[in-house]
Short mmCIF file of C-alpha atoms in Angstrom, two decimals:
data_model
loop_
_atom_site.label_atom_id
_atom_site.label_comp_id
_atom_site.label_asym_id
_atom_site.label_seq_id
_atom_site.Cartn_x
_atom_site.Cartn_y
_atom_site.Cartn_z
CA UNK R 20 92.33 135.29 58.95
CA UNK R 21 95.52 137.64 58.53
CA UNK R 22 98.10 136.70 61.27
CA UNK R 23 98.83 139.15 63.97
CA UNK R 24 101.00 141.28 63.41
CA UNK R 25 103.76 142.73 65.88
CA UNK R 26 103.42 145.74 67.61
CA UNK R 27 105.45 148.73 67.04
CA UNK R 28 107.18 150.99 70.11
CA UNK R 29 106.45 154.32 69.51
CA UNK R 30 108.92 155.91 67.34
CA UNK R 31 110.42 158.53 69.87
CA UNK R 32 110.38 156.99 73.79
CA UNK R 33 111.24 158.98 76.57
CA UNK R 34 114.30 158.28 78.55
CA UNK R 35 114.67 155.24 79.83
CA UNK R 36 118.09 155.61 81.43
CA UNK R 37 117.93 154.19 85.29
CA UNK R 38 120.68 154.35 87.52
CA UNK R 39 119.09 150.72 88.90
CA UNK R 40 119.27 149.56 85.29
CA UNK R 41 122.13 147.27 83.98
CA UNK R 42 122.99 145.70 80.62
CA UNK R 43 124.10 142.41 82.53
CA UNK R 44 123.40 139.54 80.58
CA UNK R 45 123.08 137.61 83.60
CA UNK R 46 119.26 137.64 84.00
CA UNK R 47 117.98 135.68 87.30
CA UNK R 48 114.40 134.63 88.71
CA UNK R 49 112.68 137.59 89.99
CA UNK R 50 114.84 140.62 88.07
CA UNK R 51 112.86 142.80 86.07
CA UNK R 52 113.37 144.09 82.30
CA UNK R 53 111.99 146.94 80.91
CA UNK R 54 110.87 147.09 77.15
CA UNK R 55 110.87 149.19 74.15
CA UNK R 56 107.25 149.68 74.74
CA UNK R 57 108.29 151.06 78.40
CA UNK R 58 106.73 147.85 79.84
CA UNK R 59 108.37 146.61 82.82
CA UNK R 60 108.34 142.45 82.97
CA UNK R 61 108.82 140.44 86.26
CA UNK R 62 110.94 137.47 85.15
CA UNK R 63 109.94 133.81 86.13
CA UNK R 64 111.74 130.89 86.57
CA UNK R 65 115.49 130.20 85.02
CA UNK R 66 114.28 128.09 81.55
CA UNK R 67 113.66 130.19 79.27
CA UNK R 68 112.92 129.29 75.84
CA UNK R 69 115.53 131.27 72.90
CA UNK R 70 113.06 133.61 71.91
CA UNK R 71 111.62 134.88 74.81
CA UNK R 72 112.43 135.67 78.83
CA UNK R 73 109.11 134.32 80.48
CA UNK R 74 107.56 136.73 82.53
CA UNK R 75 104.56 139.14 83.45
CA UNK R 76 103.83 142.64 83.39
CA UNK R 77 104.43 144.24 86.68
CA UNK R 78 104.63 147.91 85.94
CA UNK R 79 102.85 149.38 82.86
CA UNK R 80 101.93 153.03 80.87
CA UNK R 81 98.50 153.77 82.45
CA UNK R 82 97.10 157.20 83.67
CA UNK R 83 95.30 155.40 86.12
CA UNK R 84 98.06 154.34 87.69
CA UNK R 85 99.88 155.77 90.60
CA UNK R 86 103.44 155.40 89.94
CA UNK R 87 105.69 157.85 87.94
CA UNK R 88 108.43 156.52 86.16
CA UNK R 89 111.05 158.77 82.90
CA UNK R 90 108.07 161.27 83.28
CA UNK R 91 105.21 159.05 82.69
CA UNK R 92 102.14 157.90 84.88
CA UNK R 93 103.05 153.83 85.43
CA UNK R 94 100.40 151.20 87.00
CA UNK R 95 101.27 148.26 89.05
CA UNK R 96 99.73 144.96 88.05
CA UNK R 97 100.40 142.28 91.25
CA UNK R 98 97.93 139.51 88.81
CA UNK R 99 100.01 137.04 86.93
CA UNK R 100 96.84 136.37 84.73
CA UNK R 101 95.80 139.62 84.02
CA UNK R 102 99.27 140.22 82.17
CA UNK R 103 97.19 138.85 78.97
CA UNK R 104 94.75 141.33 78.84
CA UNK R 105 97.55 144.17 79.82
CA UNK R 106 99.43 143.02 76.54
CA UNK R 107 96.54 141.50 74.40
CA UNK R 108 97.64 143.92 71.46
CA UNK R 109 101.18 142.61 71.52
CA UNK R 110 100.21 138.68 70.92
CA UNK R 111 104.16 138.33 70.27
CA UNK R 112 104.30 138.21 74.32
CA UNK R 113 102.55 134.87 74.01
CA UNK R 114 104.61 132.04 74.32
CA UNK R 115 104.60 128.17 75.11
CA UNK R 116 106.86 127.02 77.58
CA UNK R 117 107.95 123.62 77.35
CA UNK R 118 109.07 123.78 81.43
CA UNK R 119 105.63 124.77 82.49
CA UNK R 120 103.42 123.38 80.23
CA UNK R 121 101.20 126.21 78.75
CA UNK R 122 100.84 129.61 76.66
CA UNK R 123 102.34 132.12 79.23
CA UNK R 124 103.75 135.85 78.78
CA UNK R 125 106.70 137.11 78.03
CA UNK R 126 109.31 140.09 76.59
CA UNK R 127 110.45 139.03 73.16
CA UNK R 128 114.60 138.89 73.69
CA UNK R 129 114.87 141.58 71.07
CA UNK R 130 113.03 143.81 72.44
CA UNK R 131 114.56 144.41 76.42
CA UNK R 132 116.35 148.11 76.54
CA UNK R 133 116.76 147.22 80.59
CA UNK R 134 117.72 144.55 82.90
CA UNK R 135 117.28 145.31 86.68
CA UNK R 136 119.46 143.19 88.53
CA UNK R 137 118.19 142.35 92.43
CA UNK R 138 121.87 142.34 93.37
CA UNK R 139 122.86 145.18 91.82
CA UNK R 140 120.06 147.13 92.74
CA UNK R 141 121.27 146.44 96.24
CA UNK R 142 124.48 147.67 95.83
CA UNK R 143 123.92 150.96 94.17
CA UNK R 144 121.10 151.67 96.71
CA UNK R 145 124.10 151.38 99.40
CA UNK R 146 126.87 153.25 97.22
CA UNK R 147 123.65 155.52 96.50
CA UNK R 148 121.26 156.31 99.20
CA UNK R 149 120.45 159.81 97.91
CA UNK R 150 118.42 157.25 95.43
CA UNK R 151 115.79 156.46 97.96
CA UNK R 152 112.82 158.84 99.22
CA UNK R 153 113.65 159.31 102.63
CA UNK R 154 110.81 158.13 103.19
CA UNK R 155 110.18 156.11 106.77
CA UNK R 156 109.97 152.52 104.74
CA UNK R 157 113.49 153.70 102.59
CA UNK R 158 114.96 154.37 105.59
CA UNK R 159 114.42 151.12 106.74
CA UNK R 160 115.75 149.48 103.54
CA UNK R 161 118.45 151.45 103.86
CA UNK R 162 119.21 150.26 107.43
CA UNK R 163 118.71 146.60 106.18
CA UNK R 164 120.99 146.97 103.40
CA UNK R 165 123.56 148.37 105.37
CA UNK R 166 123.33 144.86 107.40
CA UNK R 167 123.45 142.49 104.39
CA UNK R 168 126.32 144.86 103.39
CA UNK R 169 128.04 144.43 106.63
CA UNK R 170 127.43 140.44 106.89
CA UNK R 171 129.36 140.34 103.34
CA UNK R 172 126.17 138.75 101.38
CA UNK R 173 125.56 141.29 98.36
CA UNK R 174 126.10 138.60 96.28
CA UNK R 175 123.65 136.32 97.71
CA UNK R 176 120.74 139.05 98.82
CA UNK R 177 118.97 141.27 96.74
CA UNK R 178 116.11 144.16 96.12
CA UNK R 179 113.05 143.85 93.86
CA UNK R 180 109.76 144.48 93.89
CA UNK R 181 109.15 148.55 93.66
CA UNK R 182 112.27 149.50 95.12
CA UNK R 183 113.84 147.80 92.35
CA UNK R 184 112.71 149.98 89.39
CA UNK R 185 112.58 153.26 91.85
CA UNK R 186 108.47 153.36 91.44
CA UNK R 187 108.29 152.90 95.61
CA UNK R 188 106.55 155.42 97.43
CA UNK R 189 105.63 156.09 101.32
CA UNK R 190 103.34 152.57 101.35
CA UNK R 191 105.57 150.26 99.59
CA UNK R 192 106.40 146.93 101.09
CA UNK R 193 110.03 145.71 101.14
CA UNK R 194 110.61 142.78 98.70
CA UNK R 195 113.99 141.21 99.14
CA UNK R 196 115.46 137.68 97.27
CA UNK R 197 117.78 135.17 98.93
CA UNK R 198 120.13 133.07 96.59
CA UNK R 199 120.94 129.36 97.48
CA UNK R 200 121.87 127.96 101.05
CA UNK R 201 123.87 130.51 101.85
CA UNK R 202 121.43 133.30 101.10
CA UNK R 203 118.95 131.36 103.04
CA UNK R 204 120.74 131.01 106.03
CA UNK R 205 121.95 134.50 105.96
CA UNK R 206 118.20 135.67 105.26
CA UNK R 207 117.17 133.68 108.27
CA UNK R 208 120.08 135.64 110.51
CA UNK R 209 118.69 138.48 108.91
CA UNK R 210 114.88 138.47 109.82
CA UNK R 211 116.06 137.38 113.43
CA UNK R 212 117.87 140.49 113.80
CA UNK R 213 114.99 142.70 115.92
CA UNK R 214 116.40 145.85 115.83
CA UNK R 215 115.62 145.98 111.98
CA UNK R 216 112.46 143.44 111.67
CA UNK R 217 109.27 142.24 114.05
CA UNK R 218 107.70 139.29 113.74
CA UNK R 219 103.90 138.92 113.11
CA UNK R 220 102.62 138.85 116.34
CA UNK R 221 99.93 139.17 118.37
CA UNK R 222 97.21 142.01 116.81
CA UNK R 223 99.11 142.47 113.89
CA UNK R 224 98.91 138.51 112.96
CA UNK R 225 95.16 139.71 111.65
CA UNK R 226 96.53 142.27 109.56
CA UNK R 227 99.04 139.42 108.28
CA UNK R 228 95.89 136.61 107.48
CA UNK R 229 93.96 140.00 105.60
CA UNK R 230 96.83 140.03 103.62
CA UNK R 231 96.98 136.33 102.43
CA UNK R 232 93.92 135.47 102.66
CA UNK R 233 92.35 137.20 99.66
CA UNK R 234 94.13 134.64 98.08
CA UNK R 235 94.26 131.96 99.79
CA UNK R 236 90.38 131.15 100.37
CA UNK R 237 89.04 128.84 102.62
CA UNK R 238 91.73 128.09 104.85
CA UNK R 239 91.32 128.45 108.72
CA UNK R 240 93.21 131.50 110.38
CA UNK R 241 95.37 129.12 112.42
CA UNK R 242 96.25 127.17 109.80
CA UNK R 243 96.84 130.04 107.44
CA UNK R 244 98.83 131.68 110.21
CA UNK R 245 101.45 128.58 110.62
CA UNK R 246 101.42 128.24 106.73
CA UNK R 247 103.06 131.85 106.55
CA UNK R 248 104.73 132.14 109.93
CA UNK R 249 107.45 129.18 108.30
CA UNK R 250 108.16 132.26 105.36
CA UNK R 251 110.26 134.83 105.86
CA UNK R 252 108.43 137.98 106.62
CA UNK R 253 107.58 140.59 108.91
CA UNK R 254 107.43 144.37 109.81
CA UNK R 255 110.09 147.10 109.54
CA UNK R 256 110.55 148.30 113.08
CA UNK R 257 110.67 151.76 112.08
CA UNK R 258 107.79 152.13 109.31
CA UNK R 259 105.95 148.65 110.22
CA UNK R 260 106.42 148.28 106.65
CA UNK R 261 105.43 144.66 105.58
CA UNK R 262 108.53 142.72 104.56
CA UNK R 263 109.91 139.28 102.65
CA UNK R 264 112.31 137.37 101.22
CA UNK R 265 111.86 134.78 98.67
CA UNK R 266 114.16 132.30 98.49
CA UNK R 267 115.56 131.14 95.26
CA UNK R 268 117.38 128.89 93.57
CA UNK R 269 121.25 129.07 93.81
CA UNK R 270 123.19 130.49 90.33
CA UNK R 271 123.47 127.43 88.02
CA UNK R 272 120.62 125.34 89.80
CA UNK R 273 119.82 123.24 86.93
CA UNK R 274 117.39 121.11 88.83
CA UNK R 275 114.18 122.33 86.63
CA UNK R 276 116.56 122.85 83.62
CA UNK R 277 115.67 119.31 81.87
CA UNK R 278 112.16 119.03 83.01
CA UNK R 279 108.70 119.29 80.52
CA UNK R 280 105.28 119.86 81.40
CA UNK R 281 102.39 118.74 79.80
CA UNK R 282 98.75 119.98 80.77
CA UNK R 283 96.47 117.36 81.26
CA UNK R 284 93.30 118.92 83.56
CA UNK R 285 92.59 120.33 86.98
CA UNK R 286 92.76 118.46 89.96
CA UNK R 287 91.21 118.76 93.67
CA UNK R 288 92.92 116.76 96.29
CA UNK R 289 93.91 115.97 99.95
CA UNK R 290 97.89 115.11 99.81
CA UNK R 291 100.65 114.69 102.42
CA UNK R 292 103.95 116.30 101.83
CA UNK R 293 106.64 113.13 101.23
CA UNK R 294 109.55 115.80 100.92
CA UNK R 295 109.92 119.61 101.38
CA UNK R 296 113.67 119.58 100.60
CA UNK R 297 112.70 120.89 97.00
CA UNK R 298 110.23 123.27 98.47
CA UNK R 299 112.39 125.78 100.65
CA UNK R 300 113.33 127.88 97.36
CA UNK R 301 111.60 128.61 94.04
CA UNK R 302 110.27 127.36 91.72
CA UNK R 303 109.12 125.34 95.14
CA UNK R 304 108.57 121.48 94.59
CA UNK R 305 106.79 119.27 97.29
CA UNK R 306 106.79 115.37 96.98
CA UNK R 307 103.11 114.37 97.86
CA UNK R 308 101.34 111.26 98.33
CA UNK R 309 97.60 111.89 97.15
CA UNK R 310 95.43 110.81 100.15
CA UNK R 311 91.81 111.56 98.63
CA UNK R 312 90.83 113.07 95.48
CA UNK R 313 88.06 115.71 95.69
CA UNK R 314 87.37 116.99 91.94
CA UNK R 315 88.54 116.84 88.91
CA UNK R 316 88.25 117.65 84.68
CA UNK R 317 89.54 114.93 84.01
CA UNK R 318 87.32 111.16 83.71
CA UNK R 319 88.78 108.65 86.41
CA UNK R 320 90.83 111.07 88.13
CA UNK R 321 91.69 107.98 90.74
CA UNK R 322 93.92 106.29 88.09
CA UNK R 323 96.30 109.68 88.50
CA UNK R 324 95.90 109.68 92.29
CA UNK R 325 98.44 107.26 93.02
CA UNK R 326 100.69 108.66 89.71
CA UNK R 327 100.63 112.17 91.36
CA UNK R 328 104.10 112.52 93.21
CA UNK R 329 104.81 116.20 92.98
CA UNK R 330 103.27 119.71 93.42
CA UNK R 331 104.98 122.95 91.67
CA UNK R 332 104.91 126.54 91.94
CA UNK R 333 106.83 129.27 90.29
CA UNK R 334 105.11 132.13 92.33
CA UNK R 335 106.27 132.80 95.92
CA UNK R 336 103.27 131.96 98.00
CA UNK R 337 103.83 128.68 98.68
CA UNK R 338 107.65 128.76 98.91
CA UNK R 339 109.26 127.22 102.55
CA UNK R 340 105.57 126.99 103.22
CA UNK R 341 105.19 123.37 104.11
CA UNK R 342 106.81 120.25 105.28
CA UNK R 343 107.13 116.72 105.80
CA UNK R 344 104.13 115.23 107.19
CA UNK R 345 101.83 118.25 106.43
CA UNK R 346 98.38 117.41 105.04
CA UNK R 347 97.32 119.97 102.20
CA UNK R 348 94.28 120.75 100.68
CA UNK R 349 95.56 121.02 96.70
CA UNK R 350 93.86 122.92 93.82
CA UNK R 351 95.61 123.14 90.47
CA UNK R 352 96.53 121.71 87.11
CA UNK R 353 97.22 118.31 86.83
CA UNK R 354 100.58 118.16 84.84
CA UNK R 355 102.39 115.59 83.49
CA UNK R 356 106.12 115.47 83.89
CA UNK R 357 108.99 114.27 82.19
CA UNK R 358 112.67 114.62 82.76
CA UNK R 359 116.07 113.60 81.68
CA UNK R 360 116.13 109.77 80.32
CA UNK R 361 112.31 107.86 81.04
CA UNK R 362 111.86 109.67 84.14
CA UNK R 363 108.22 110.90 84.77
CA UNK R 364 105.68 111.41 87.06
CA UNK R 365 102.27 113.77 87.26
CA UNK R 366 102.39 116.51 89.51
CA UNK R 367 100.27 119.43 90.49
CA UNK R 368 101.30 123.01 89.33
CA UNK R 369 100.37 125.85 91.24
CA UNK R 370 100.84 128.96 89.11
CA UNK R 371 97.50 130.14 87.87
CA UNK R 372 98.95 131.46 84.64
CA UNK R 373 95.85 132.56 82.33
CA UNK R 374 93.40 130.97 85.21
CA UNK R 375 90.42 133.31 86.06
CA UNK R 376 90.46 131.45 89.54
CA UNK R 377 93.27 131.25 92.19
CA UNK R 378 94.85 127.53 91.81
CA UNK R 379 95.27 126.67 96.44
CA UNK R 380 97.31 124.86 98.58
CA UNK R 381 96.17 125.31 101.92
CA UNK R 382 97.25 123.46 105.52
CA UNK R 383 94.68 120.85 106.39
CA UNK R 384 96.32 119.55 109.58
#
């Protein structure tokens, strides 16, 4: 068999030029990059192997899609695992990842024409309104960015998600990032602050458990309901736009820096939560205690039970979701993990990255 070869961007690409876009190298969990091939990438994480940024596709070439972006017809992908298909004729966005443990996707170094910086995207959408809609939900971003502005955290708060890449339209949510402690407390200030943002409450907590629950199966509304009332979220008081912030790890976090993964099977379990300091930002890690073990790939999943000491997620969903004492219902990879020196443990990773099913966590009591 021949080996793959690399796909070629089309000789003569429309223009790319953004006023969102920067050539910062300074590339951070949750910015975007576009591509030669005019494929926009969600980054992941903060290790990153040399060739590659890890990511997956969150904006992509498609007349089905809905979108317009430099004069083309762009389609938003919100499934990490369906960024293999998306690129399955560019195999050279296949890469291991010794920090997670698998084959995930990614944008070849080489090839990035665009880096779209959260925090910078923040600041030229205040020195730049005329770059929103004027739209009801852009009108409330711009109200909220005039607060972060005026609480003197633009380096600590930031935009992504649609209104990053300017692809937002009258039904977009409003995706923010926090940075660090600071950015978490001032996020917190921030989503307290009810002339700009409502809490779920009431009849619209049923349009919140809609929203998770599709993927989030099987748990009860009241537990889903405090699960997600410990994130920070909510609706614009203008639009009733949905709204978050993900916290994330401060600049130069090198807690995950040192760690490996190694896939060993997929686990089922009952756990309580040791220690949720780890957990408030991502990449979120909980210290667990397995309880009871429920199913498993593996033969004498038992002898792991008691070996299992962590669970990990690099996706937002379970961020500042749980704490001390909680007991979770846990469905994911069993992984085992190494750090600096003879450290290790096994843990249980969260991120469903080429998984048909959705990998859970769900409050038990």
């Amino acid at each position: 068999m021949s080996a793959p070869q690399q796909s070629t961007p089309p000789a003569s690409l429309p223009s790319m030029t953004s006023p969102l876009g920067t050539a910062l190298p300074a590339i951070r969990d949750r910015d975007y990059l576009l591509d030669r091939s005019g494929v926009i990438f969600k980054v992941i994480g903060d290790v990153h192997p040399g060739s590659h940024w890890l990511g997956y596709v969150k904006y992509y070439p498609d007349e089905r899609g809905d979108r317009e972006l430099f004069g083309r017809t762009y389609r938003q992908n919100t499934v990490v695992s369906k960024a293999f298909g998306i690129l399955a004729d560019r195999p050279e966005c296949y890469v291991y990842s010794p920090a997670i443990g698998c084959v995930i996707t990614g944008v070849p170094r080489e090839d990035v024409v665009t880096h779209y910086s959260c925090r910078r995207a923040l600041a030229a959408l205040h020195h730049s309104p005329e770059l929103l809609d004027g739209s009801p939900v852009s009108k409330d971003l711009a109200a909220i960015i005039t607060w972060v502005v005026d609480a003197g955290a633009t380096d600590v708060i930031g935009v992504t998600g649609s209104f990053l890449v300017g692809v937002c339209n009258a039904r977009s949510d409003i995706d923010l990032v926090c940075y660090g402690s600071r950015g978490y407390e001032t996020a917190q200030a921030l989503f307290a602050e009810r002339s700009l943002i409502q809490p779920y409450e009431g009849d619209t907590l049923t349009r919140l458990y809609i929203r998770r629950a599709k993927y989030m199966a099987g748990s009860s509304f009241d537990a889903l309901l405090q699960q997600e009332s410990r994130k920070l979220q909510g609706l614009t008081t203008g639009a009733g736009a949905h709204i978050n912030c993900e916290p994330l790890r401060a600049d130069g976090d090198r807690t995950l820096a040192a760690v490996a993964a190694q896939e060993v099977g997929a686990i089922s379990v009952l756990a309580r939560v040791t220690d949720h300091t780890e957990g408030l930002a991502t990449p979120a890690v909980y210290g667990i205690s397995v309880d009871t073990v429920i199913g498993s790939t593996i033969d004498e999943p038992t002898t792991f039970a008691r070996r299992i000491t962590q669970m990990r997620s690099y996706l937002g969903a379970y961020t500042g979701a749980f704490r001390e004492g909680d007991v979770v219902y846990l469905s994911g990879r069993l992984v085992h993990l190494h750090g600096p020196g003879e450290h290790s443990t096994f843990g249980i990773e969260l991120t469903p990255w080429s998984a048909a099913e959705s990998f859970l966590a769900n409050l038990s009591r």
